[in-house]
Short mmCIF file of C-alpha atoms (C1' of nucleotides) in Angstrom, two decimals:
data_model
loop_
_atom_site.label_atom_id
_atom_site.label_comp_id
_atom_site.label_asym_id
_atom_site.label_seq_id
_atom_site.Cartn_x
_atom_site.Cartn_y
_atom_site.Cartn_z
CA MET O 1 -61.15 17.29 117.08
CA GLY O 2 -59.26 18.91 120.10
CA ILE O 3 -59.89 22.19 121.65
CA THR O 4 -60.65 24.92 118.89
CA LYS O 5 -60.53 28.67 120.21
CA THR O 6 -64.53 29.14 118.62
CA GLU O 7 -64.74 32.40 120.58
CA SER O 8 -61.46 34.05 118.91
CA TYR O 9 -63.32 34.19 115.32
CA THR O 10 -65.80 36.14 113.25
CA THR O 11 -68.99 34.28 112.98
CA GLN O 12 -68.11 34.65 109.05
CA THR O 13 -64.95 32.71 109.84
CA LEU O 14 -66.45 30.30 111.74
CA HIS O 15 -69.61 29.63 108.82
CA LEU O 16 -67.01 29.13 106.32
CA ALA O 17 -64.98 26.67 108.41
CA ASP O 18 -68.22 24.78 109.50
CA LEU O 19 -69.47 24.64 105.36
CA PHE O 20 -65.98 23.36 104.53
CA LYS O 21 -65.55 21.09 107.24
CA ALA O 22 -68.81 19.33 106.01
CA LEU O 23 -67.20 19.10 102.70
CA GLY O 24 -63.93 17.76 104.24
CA HIS O 25 -65.19 13.97 103.82
CA PRO O 26 -65.18 11.45 100.71
CA ALA O 27 -68.29 10.02 102.01
CA ARG O 28 -70.08 13.56 101.79
CA ILE O 29 -68.49 14.71 98.54
CA ALA O 30 -69.64 11.43 97.02
CA ILE O 31 -73.00 11.56 98.60
CA LEU O 32 -73.38 15.30 97.22
CA GLN O 33 -71.98 14.15 93.61
CA TYR O 34 -74.43 11.33 93.90
CA ILE O 35 -77.39 13.51 94.73
CA SER O 36 -76.47 16.56 92.04
CA ASN O 37 -76.47 13.54 89.57
CA GLN O 38 -79.56 12.32 89.78
CA THR O 39 -82.34 14.53 87.86
CA SER O 40 -85.24 13.61 90.68
CA CYS O 41 -84.09 13.83 94.01
CA ILE O 42 -83.60 10.44 94.99
CA CYS O 43 -83.45 9.15 98.93
CA GLY O 44 -82.00 6.60 100.45
CA ASP O 45 -80.48 4.41 98.05
CA ILE O 46 -77.57 6.15 98.70
CA VAL O 47 -76.99 3.48 100.98
CA THR O 48 -76.78 0.81 98.16
CA GLU O 49 -74.50 3.39 96.33
CA LEU O 50 -71.81 3.79 98.73
CA PRO O 51 -69.98 1.40 101.07
CA LEU O 52 -71.23 2.48 104.39
CA SER O 53 -73.64 1.35 106.66
CA GLN O 54 -77.48 2.81 106.89
CA ALA O 55 -76.28 4.29 110.06
CA SER O 56 -73.13 6.25 109.02
CA ILE O 57 -74.74 7.29 105.62
CA SER O 58 -77.55 9.01 107.84
CA ARG O 59 -75.11 10.82 110.08
CA HIS O 60 -73.47 12.21 106.95
CA LEU O 61 -76.83 13.23 105.78
CA GLN O 62 -77.64 14.64 109.12
CA GLU O 63 -74.06 16.97 108.95
CA LEU O 64 -74.63 18.08 105.43
CA LYS O 65 -78.11 18.76 106.13
CA ALA O 66 -77.03 20.65 109.56
CA VAL O 67 -75.02 23.49 107.92
CA GLY O 68 -77.63 23.78 104.78
CA LEU O 69 -75.81 22.05 102.15
CA ILE O 70 -78.38 19.64 101.61
CA LYS O 71 -82.49 19.80 102.29
CA GLY O 72 -84.79 16.72 103.04
CA GLU O 73 -88.28 16.20 102.25
CA ILE O 74 -90.24 13.28 104.29
CA SER O 75 -92.11 11.30 101.74
CA GLY O 76 -94.12 8.29 103.06
CA THR O 77 -91.31 5.89 104.67
CA SER O 78 -88.74 7.22 102.79
CA VAL O 79 -86.73 10.51 102.80
CA CYS O 80 -85.65 12.79 99.74
CA TYR O 81 -82.53 14.78 99.74
CA CYS O 82 -81.49 16.96 97.64
CA ILE O 83 -78.86 20.06 97.24
CA ASN O 84 -79.74 23.22 98.92
CA PRO O 85 -77.96 26.09 96.27
CA ILE O 86 -78.33 28.92 98.76
CA VAL O 87 -75.22 28.41 101.02
CA LEU O 88 -73.10 27.74 97.91
CA PRO O 89 -72.46 31.56 96.96
CA ILE O 90 -70.62 31.85 100.38
CA LEU O 91 -68.22 29.03 99.22
CA ILE O 92 -67.56 30.56 96.09
CA ASP O 93 -67.11 33.99 97.16
CA PHE O 94 -64.64 33.18 99.61
CA ILE O 95 -62.72 31.09 97.45
CA ASN O 96 -62.80 34.25 94.86
CA GLN O 97 -61.63 36.38 97.60
CA ILE O 98 -58.49 34.35 98.19
CA HIS O 99 -57.94 34.50 94.61
CA SER O 100 -57.27 38.11 94.26
CA PRO O 101 -55.13 39.70 92.02
CA SER O 102 -52.50 40.94 94.60
CA ASN O 103 -51.21 37.73 95.36
CA GLN O 104 -50.02 36.64 92.31
CA THR O 105 -47.05 39.23 92.48
CA CYS O 106 -45.34 37.50 95.11
CA CYS O 107 -43.76 34.23 96.02
CA SER O 108 -42.84 34.34 92.24
CA MET J 1 -61.34 11.09 112.75
CA GLY J 2 -62.17 7.71 113.26
CA ILE J 3 -61.70 5.00 110.72
CA THR J 4 -62.41 6.15 106.96
CA LYS J 5 -62.99 3.89 104.14
CA THR J 6 -60.34 5.91 102.35
CA GLU J 7 -59.66 2.91 99.51
CA SER J 8 -63.61 3.24 98.58
CA TYR J 9 -63.25 6.42 96.75
CA THR J 10 -61.89 7.61 93.56
CA THR J 11 -58.71 9.52 94.06
CA GLN J 12 -60.58 12.87 92.74
CA THR J 13 -62.96 12.28 95.41
CA LEU J 14 -60.24 12.04 98.23
CA HIS J 15 -58.49 14.95 96.78
CA LEU J 16 -61.29 17.27 96.93
CA ALA J 17 -62.25 16.15 100.41
CA ASP J 18 -58.46 16.84 101.64
CA LEU J 19 -58.93 20.49 100.22
CA PHE J 20 -62.24 20.89 101.93
CA LYS J 21 -60.79 19.52 104.87
CA ALA J 22 -57.99 21.53 105.07
CA LEU J 23 -60.16 24.55 104.58
CA GLY J 24 -62.53 23.47 107.33
CA HIS J 25 -60.63 25.16 110.58
CA PRO J 26 -61.28 28.65 111.15
CA ALA J 27 -57.97 29.13 112.25
CA ARG J 28 -56.96 28.14 108.42
CA ILE J 29 -59.76 30.54 107.06
CA ALA J 30 -58.31 33.39 109.06
CA ILE J 31 -54.90 32.38 107.81
CA LEU J 32 -56.05 32.47 104.23
CA GLN J 33 -57.67 35.78 104.48
CA TYR J 34 -55.09 37.27 106.03
CA ILE J 35 -52.75 36.50 103.71
CA SER J 36 -54.98 37.26 100.84
CA ASN J 37 -55.36 41.02 102.48
CA GLN J 38 -51.51 41.27 102.28
CA THR J 39 -50.47 43.02 98.83
CA SER J 40 -46.64 41.84 99.64
CA CYS J 41 -46.33 38.18 100.76
CA ILE J 42 -46.38 38.82 104.13
CA CYS J 43 -44.76 35.89 106.54
CA GLY J 44 -44.95 34.78 110.38
CA ASP J 45 -46.59 37.72 111.59
CA ILE J 46 -49.40 35.64 111.14
CA VAL J 47 -48.63 34.60 114.84
CA THR J 48 -49.06 38.26 116.05
CA GLU J 49 -52.36 38.50 114.28
CA LEU J 50 -53.82 35.21 115.35
CA PRO J 51 -54.71 33.95 119.18
CA LEU J 52 -52.46 30.98 118.80
CA SER J 53 -49.03 29.74 119.72
CA GLN J 54 -46.43 29.73 117.17
CA ALA J 55 -46.04 26.04 116.94
CA SER J 56 -49.77 25.95 116.39
CA ILE J 57 -49.69 28.64 113.36
CA SER J 58 -46.85 26.59 112.19
CA ARG J 59 -49.02 23.11 111.77
CA HIS J 60 -52.08 24.74 110.32
CA LEU J 61 -49.66 26.49 107.97
CA GLN J 62 -47.75 22.92 107.31
CA GLU J 63 -51.34 21.59 106.50
CA LEU J 64 -52.47 24.30 104.33
CA LYS J 65 -48.85 23.85 102.07
CA ALA J 66 -49.69 20.19 102.07
CA VAL J 67 -52.85 20.48 100.02
CA GLY J 68 -51.32 23.07 98.08
CA LEU J 69 -53.60 25.91 99.07
CA ILE J 70 -50.36 28.28 99.68
CA LYS J 71 -46.76 28.24 99.02
CA GLY J 72 -43.89 29.11 101.10
CA GLU J 73 -40.81 30.79 100.00
CA ILE J 74 -37.81 31.06 102.68
CA SER J 75 -36.11 34.34 103.09
CA GLY J 76 -33.41 34.79 105.37
CA THR J 77 -34.89 33.31 108.99
CA SER J 78 -38.18 33.93 108.20
CA VAL J 79 -40.62 32.33 105.48
CA CYS J 80 -42.90 34.24 103.08
CA TYR J 81 -46.19 32.49 102.62
CA CYS J 82 -48.93 32.97 99.94
CA ILE J 83 -51.86 31.66 98.40
CA ASN J 84 -51.32 29.17 95.63
CA PRO J 85 -54.33 29.86 93.08
CA ILE J 86 -53.91 26.77 91.22
CA VAL J 87 -55.79 24.29 93.12
CA LEU J 88 -58.51 27.16 93.46
CA PRO J 89 -60.53 25.70 90.57
CA ILE J 90 -60.87 22.72 91.33
CA LEU J 91 -63.07 23.65 94.37
CA ILE J 92 -64.86 26.13 92.23
CA ASP J 93 -65.46 23.29 89.44
CA PHE J 94 -66.68 20.77 92.39
CA ILE J 95 -69.03 23.49 93.53
CA ASN J 96 -70.48 24.63 90.20
CA GLN J 97 -70.97 20.74 89.30
CA ILE J 98 -73.00 20.19 92.81
CA HIS J 99 -75.00 23.40 91.67
CA SER J 100 -76.52 22.04 88.61
CA PRO J 101 -80.15 23.15 87.27
CA SER J 102 -81.37 19.63 87.34
CA ASN J 103 -81.34 19.32 90.93
CA GLN J 104 -83.31 23.00 91.26
CA THR J 105 -86.65 20.96 90.09
CA CYS J 106 -87.12 18.64 93.28
CA CYS J 107 -87.51 19.36 97.11
CA SER J 108 -89.83 22.27 95.55
"C1'" DT X 1 -17.78 31.69 117.30
"C1'" DT X 2 -21.30 33.17 119.77
"C1'" DT X 3 -25.74 34.86 120.12
"C1'" DA X 4 -30.17 36.29 118.45
"C1'" DT X 5 -34.11 35.41 115.35
"C1'" DA X 6 -37.92 32.82 113.02
"C1'" DT X 7 -39.90 28.95 112.01
"C1'" DA X 8 -40.79 23.58 111.95
"C1'" DT X 9 -41.00 19.65 114.84
"C1'" DC X 10 -41.44 16.27 118.82
"C1'" DG X 11 -44.68 14.48 122.44
"C1'" DC X 12 -48.67 14.43 125.12
"C1'" DA X 13 -53.10 15.80 126.83
"C1'" DA X 14 -57.97 16.95 125.79
"C1'" DT X 15 -61.46 16.60 122.28
"C1'" DA X 16 -63.76 15.70 118.31
"C1'" DT X 17 -64.72 12.40 114.04
"C1'" DT X 18 -66.07 7.94 111.96
"C1'" DA X 19 -68.34 3.78 111.82
"C1'" DC X 20 -71.09 0.29 112.82
"C1'" DG X 21 -74.49 -2.86 115.60
"C1'" DA X 22 -78.35 -2.53 117.65
"C1'" DT X 23 -82.27 -0.04 118.84
"C1'" DT X 24 -85.96 3.62 118.08
"C1'" DA X 25 -89.69 5.99 115.54
"C1'" DA X 26 -93.11 6.73 112.09
"C1'" DT X 27 -95.61 5.45 108.03
"C1'" DA X 28 -97.35 1.62 104.52
"C1'" DT X 29 -99.13 -2.96 103.60
"C1'" DT X 30 -101.51 -6.92 104.40
"C1'" DA E 1 -104.09 -4.87 114.51
"C1'" DA E 2 -99.90 -7.03 113.08
"C1'" DT E 3 -95.88 -6.85 110.23
"C1'" DA E 4 -92.46 -4.49 106.70
"C1'" DT E 5 -90.01 -0.95 105.20
"C1'" DT E 6 -87.38 3.27 105.94
"C1'" DA E 7 -84.53 6.44 108.30
"C1'" DA E 8 -82.98 8.53 112.57
"C1'" DT E 9 -80.39 7.98 117.05
"C1'" DC E 10 -77.98 5.79 120.78
"C1'" DG E 11 -73.64 3.66 122.84
"C1'" DT E 12 -69.04 2.52 121.98
"C1'" DA E 13 -64.68 1.39 120.25
"C1'" DA E 14 -61.21 3.09 117.31
"C1'" DT E 15 -58.75 7.06 115.31
"C1'" DA E 16 -57.83 11.76 113.86
"C1'" DT E 17 -57.46 16.59 115.39
"C1'" DT E 18 -55.63 20.34 117.83
"C1'" DG E 19 -53.36 23.28 121.01
"C1'" DC E 20 -49.06 23.87 123.50
"C1'" DG E 21 -45.00 23.60 125.62
"C1'" DA E 22 -40.30 22.05 124.96
"C1'" DT E 23 -36.99 21.56 121.46
"C1'" DA E 24 -34.56 21.29 117.19
"C1'" DT E 25 -32.90 23.72 112.93
"C1'" DA E 26 -31.46 27.28 110.20
"C1'" DT E 27 -29.83 31.54 108.78
"C1'" DA E 28 -28.46 36.51 110.52
"C1'" DA E 29 -25.89 39.51 113.38
"C1'" DA E 30 -22.47 40.53 116.50
#
DNA sequence: TTTATATATCGCAATATTACGATTAATATT
DNA sequence: AATATTAATCGTAATATTGCGATATATAAA
């Protein structure tokens, strides 16, 4: 992604950007939507659900896991992924913070 | 960003990914936070606020504007940017949808 | 009209992301 | 023990992002 001046931002800003970046790909959005629609925590049939190779799905899952958006549990030869809700409030809070009423008055 | 199989996803999924991708950079997070903290709709002193060149800030602003997260109003030689709140509910809805109670039961 | 100010765009180099086949690793099954 | 199944990782090619200097554009001021 080219040079990013990582050292110039607060850790909070960098954390938010990492979380949003993980959400910034249609495959990962689709994975999250698929997982959240399963009542039980279905695993690697995401591969059959999405038009990507097993290797690509695995990489996307690792990315989501790295920022804490999902967690995985090994059961036998398969791995069970599910949403990790604890980071979601961080995103909600940021969006609400941006959505403050003081902005409504300008740029008519 | 390498090949992305754009045609394989719903327009809704692609739209969400675009919005989140726009949020997935610390400079753009910082820009949004800066704008939202101004009571009046302050413009190009974002350049003096952030450690990036005028060209880079302008590019980030265009990206935020392209997905509808901000809107800009020309006034004289300067441009006045502010948060565009209308797309924020789309993001909130997605996060809430993922945060559905059915997931809480698995991956103990 | 000339000059100053503010912002957008171009062109490029550096770096990151994405996808996939092939391989590895680890557990299950026979 | 040998084989099958599942998922992670490696290596690589294609493409996207980022940042900046330089330039272009457009309005304001002199």
